[in-house]
XYZ file of N, CA and C in Angstrom:
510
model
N 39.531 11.576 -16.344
C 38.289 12.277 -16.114
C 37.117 11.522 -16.730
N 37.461 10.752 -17.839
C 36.074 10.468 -18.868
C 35.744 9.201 -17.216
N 36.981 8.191 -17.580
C 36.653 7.122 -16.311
C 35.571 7.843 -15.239
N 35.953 8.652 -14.256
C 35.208 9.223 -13.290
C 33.450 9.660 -13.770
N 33.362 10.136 -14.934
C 32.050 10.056 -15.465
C 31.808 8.815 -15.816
N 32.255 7.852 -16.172
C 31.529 6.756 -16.351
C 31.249 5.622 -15.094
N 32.045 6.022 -14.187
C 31.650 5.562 -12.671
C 30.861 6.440 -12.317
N 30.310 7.464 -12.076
C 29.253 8.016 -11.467
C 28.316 7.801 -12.172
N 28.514 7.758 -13.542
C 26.795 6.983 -14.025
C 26.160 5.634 -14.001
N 27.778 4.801 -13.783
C 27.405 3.749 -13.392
C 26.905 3.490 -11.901
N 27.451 4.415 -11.211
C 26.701 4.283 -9.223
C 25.599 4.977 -9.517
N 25.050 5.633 -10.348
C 23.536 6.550 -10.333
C 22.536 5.193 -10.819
N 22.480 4.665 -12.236
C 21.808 3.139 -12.474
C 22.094 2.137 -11.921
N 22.786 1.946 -10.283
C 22.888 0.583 -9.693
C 22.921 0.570 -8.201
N 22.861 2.340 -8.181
C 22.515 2.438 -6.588
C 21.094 3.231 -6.473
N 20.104 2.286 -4.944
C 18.919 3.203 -4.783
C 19.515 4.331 -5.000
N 18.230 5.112 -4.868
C 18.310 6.618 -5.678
C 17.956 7.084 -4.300
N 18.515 7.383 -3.233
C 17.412 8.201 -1.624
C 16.242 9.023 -1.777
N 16.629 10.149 -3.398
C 15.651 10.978 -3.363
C 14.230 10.023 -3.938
N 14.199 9.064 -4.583
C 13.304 8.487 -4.701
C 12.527 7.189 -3.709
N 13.314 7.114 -2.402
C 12.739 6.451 -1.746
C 11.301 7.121 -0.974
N 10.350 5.795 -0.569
C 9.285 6.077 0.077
C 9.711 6.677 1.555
N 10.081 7.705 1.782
C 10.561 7.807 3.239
C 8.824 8.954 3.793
N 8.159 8.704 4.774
C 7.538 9.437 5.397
C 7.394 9.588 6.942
N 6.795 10.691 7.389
C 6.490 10.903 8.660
C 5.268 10.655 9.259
N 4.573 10.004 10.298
C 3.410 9.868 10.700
C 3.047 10.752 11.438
N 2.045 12.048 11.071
C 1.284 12.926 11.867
C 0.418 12.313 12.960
N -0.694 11.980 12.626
C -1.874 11.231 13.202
C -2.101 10.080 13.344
N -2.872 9.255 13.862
C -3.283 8.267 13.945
C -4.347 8.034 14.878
N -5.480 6.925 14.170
C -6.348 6.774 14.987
C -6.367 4.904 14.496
N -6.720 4.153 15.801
C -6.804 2.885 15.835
C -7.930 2.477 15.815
N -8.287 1.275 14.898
C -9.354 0.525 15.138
C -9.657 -1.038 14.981
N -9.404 -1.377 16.008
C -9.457 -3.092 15.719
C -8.013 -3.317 15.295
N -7.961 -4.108 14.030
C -6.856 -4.491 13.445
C -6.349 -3.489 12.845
N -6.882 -2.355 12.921
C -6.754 -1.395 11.279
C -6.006 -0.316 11.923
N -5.339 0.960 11.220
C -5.626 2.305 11.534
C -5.799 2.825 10.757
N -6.020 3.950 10.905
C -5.818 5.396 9.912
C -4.968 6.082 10.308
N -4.091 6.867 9.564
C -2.877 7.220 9.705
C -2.436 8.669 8.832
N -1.974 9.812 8.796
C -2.057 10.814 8.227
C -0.540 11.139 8.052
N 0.525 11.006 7.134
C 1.041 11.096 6.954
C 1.841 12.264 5.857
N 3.297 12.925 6.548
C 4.126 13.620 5.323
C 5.232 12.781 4.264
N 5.030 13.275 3.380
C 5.849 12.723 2.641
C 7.314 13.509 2.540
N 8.635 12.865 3.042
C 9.815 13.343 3.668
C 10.025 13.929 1.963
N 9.514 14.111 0.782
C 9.869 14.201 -0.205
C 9.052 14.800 -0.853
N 8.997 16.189 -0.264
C 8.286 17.285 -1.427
C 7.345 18.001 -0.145
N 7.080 16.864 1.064
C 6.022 17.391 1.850
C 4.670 17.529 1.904
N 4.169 16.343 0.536
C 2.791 16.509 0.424
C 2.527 15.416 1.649
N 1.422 15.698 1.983
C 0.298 15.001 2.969
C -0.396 14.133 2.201
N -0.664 12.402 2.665
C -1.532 11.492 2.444
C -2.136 10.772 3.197
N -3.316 10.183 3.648
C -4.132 9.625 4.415
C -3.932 8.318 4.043
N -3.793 6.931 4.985
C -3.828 5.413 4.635
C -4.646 4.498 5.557
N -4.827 4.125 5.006
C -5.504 2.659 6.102
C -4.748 1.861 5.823
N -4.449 1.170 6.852
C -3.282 0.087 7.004
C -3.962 -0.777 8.665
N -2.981 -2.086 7.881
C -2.984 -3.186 8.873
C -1.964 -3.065 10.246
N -2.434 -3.748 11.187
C -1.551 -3.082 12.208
C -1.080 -4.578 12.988
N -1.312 -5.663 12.681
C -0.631 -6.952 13.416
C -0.353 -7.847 12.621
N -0.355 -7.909 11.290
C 0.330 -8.777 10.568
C 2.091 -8.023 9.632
N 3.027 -9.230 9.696
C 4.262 -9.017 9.360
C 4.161 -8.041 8.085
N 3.458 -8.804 7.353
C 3.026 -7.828 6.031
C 2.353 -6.608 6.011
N 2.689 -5.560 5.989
C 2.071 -4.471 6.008
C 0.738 -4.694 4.727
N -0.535 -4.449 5.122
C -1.583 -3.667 4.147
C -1.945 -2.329 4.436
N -1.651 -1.649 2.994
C -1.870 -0.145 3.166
C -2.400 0.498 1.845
N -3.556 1.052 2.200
C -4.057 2.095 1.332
C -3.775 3.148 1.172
N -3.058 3.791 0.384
C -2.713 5.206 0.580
C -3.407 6.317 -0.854
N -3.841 7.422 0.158
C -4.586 8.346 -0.790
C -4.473 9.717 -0.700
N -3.816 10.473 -1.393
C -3.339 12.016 -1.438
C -4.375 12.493 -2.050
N -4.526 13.342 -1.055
C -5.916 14.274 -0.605
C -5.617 15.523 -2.184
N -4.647 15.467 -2.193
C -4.490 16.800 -3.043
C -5.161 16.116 -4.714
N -4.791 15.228 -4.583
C -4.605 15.017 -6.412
C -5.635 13.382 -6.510
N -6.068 12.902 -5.357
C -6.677 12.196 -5.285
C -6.459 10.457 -5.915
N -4.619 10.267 -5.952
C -3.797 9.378 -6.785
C -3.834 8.342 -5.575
N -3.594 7.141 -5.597
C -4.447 6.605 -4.868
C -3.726 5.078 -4.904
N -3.163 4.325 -4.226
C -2.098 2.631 -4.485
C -2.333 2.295 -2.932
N -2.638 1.075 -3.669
C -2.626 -0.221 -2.390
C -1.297 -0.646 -2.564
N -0.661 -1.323 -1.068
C 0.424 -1.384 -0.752
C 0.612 -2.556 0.150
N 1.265 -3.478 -0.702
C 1.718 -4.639 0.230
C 2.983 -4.358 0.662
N 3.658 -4.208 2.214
C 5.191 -4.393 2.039
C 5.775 -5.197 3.397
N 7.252 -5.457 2.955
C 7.424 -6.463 4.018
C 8.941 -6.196 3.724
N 9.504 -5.479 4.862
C 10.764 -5.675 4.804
C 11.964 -6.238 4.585
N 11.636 -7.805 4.995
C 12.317 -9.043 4.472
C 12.263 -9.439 3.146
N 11.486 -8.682 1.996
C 11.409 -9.341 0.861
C 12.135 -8.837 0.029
N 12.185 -9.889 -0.660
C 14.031 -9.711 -1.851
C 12.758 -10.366 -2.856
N 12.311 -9.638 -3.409
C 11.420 -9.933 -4.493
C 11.761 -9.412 -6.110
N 11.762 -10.150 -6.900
C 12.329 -9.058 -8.105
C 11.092 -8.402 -8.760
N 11.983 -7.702 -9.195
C 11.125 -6.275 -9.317
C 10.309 -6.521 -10.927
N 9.298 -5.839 -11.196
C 8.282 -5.790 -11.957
C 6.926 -6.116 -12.082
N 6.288 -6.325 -13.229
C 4.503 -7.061 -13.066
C 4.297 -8.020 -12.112
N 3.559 -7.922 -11.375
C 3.373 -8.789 -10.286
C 1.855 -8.848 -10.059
N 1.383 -10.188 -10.088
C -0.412 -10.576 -10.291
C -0.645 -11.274 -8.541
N -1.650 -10.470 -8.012
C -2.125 -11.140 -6.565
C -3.188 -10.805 -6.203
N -3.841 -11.978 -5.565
C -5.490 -11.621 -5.596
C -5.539 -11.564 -3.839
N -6.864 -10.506 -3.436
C -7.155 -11.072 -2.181
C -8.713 -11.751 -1.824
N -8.944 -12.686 -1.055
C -10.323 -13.086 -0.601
C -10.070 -12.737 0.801
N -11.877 -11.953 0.206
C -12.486 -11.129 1.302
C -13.578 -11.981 2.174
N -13.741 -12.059 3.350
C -14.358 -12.881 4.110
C -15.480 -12.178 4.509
N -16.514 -12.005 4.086
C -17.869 -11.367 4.640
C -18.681 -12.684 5.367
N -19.934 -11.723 5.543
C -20.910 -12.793 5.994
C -21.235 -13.957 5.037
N -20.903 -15.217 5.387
C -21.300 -16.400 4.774
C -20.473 -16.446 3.206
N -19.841 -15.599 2.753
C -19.613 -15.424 1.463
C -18.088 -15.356 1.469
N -17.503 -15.781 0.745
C -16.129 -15.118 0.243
C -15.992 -14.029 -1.074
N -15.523 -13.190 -1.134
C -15.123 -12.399 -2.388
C -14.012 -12.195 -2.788
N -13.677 -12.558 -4.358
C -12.266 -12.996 -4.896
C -12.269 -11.432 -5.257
N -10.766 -10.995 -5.371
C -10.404 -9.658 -6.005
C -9.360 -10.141 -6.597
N -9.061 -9.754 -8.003
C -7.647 -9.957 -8.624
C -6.840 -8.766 -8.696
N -5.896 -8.657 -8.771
C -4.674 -7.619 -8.760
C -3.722 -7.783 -9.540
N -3.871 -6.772 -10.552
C -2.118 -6.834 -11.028
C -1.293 -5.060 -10.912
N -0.143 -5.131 -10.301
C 0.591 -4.496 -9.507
C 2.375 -4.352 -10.138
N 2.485 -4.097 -9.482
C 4.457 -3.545 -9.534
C 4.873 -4.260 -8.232
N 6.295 -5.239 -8.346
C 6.899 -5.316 -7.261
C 8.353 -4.798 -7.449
N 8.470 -3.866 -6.284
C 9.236 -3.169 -6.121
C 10.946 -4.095 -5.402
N 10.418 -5.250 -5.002
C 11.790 -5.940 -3.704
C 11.091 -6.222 -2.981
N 10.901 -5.130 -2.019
C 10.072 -5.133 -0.690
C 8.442 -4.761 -0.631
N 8.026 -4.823 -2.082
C 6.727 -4.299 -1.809
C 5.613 -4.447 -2.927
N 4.748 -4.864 -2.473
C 4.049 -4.827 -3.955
C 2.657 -3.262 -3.963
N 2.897 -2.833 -5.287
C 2.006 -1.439 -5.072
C 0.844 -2.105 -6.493
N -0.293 -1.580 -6.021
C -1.352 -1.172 -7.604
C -2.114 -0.342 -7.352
N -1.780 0.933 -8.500
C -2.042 1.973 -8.722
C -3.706 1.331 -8.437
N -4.446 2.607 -8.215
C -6.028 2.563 -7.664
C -6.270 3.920 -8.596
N -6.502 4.086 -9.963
C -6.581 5.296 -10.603
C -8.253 5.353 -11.080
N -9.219 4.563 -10.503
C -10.846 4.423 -10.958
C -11.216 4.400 -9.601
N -12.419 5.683 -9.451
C -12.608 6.173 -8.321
C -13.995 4.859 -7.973
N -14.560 4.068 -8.901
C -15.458 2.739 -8.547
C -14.745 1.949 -8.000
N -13.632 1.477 -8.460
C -12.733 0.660 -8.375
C -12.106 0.762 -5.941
N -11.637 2.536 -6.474
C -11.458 2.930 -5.194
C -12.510 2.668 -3.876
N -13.730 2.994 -4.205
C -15.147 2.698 -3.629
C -15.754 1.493 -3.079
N -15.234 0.703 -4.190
C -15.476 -0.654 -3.391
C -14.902 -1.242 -3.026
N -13.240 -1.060 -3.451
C -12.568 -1.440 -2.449
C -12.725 -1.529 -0.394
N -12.941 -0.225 -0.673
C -13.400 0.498 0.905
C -14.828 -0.200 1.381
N -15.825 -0.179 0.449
C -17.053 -1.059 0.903
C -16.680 -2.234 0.835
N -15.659 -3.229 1.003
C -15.689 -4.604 0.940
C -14.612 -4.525 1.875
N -13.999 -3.851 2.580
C -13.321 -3.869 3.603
C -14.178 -3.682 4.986
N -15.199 -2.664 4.792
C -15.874 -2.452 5.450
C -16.863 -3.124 6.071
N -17.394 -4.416 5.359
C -18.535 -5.004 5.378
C -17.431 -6.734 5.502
N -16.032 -6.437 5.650
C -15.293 -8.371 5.791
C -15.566 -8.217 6.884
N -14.624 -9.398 7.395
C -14.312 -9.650 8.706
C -12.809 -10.146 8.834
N -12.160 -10.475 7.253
C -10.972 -10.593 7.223
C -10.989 -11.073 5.747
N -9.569 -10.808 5.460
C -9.172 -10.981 4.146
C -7.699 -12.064 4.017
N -7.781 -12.706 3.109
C -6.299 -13.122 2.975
C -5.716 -13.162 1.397
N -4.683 -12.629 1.191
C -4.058 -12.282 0.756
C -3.296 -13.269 0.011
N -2.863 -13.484 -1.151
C -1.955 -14.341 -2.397
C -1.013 -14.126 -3.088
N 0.142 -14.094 -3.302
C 0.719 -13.878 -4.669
C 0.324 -14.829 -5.571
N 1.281 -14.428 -6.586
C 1.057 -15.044 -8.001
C 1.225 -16.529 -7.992
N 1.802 -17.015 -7.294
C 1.953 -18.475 -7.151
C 0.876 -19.086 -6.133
N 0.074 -18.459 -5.743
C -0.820 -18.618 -4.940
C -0.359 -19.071 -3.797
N 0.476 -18.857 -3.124
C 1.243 -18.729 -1.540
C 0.705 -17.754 -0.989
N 0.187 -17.734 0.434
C -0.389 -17.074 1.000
C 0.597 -16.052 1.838
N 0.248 -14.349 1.156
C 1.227 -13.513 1.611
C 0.561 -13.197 3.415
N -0.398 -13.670 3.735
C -1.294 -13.128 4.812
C -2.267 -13.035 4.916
N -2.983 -13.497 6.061
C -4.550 -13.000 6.620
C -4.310 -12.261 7.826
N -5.520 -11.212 7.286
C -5.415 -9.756 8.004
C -7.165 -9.904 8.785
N -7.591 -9.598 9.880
C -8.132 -9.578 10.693
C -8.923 -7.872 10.299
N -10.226 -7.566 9.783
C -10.105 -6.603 9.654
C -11.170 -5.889 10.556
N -11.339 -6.452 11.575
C -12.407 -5.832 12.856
C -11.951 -4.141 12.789
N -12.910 -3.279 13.284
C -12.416 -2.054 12.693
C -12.747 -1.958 11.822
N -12.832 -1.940 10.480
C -13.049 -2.052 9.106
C -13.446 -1.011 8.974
N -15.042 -0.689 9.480
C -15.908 0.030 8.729
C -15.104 1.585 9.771
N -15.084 1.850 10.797
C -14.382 2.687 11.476
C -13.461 3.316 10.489
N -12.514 2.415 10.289
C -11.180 2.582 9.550
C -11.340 3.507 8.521
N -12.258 2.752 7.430
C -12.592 3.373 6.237
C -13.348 4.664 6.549
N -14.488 5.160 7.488
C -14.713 6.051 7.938
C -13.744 7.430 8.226
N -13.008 6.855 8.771
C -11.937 7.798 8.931
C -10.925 8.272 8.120
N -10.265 7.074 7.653
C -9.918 7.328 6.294
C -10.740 8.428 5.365
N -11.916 8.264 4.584
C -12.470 9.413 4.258
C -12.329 10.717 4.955
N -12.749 10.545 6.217
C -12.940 12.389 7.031
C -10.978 12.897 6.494
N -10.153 11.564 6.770
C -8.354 12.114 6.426
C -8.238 12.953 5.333
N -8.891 12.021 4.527
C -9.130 12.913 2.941
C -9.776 14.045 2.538
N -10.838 14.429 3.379
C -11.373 15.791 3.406
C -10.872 16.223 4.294
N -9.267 16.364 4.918
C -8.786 17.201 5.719
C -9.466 17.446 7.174
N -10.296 16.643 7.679
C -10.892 16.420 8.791
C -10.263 15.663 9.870
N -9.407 14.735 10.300
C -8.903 13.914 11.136
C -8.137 14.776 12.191
């Protein structure tokens, strides 16, 4: 018997956990350019969150923001990645008119994904105004390998909508 408890605690610390996976449902959606907005359940508890996300590059970019509590992570993910997990530093340049703008990031990689918490509602703000006002962004990890350039026509739409998601409007 003791054996059998010490194998199930050993399959609980070495196997995903399901109840903790990102699993959701897509309610809505509205397209724009490269972008959408997207209104989503979460298969896990059932709260509702609003995202802007990329819609033609391998790499997913996604903003995601729960309307309820206003908690808030950017989201790199890519199915194919066997990334090890922890602190993970990646910047993106933003392509506006005539200008580039550097953003640095430090984040969590999950394997397949890199997340950073967005918990400063300035921080949140301009994110969205510098999406709004590119024309594309590309994307880095820490080794400075390019995870992607994202096309962000749509932009200002996107982010538009995104907001109305968040005040329960979409």
């Amino acid at each position: 018997m003791k054996h059998l408890a010490q194998l199930a605690l050993l399959l609980c610390l070495f196997l995903p956990d399901p109840l903790h996976a990102a699993s959701f449902d897509p309610l809505k959606e509205e397209k724009f350019g490269a972008l959408a907005t997207v209104l989503y359940r979460n298969q896990n508890g059932g709260r509702q969150f609003c995202a802007l996300e990329s819609t033609e590059a391998e790499t997913l970019f996604r903003i995601n923001r729960y309307s309820d509590t206003n908690e808030t992570f950017l989201e790199l993910y890519n199915q194919r990645w066997k990334k090890r997990e922890g602190v993970v530093k990646f910047n993106i340049i933003f392509t506006t008119e005539g200008q580039d703008v550097k953003a640095d990031f430090t984040g969590k990689s999950w394997g397949d994904s890199y997340t950073r918490d967005i918990d400063d509602q300035d921080e949140y703000e301009t994110l969205l105004e510098i999406i709004s006002a590119s024309q594309a962004m590309t994307i880095f990890d820490n080794n400075q390998s390019k995870i992607g350039t994202y096309n962000l026509r749509g932009g200002a739409e996107a982010v538009a909508a995104l907001q109305r998601c968040v005040k329960g409007k979409m």
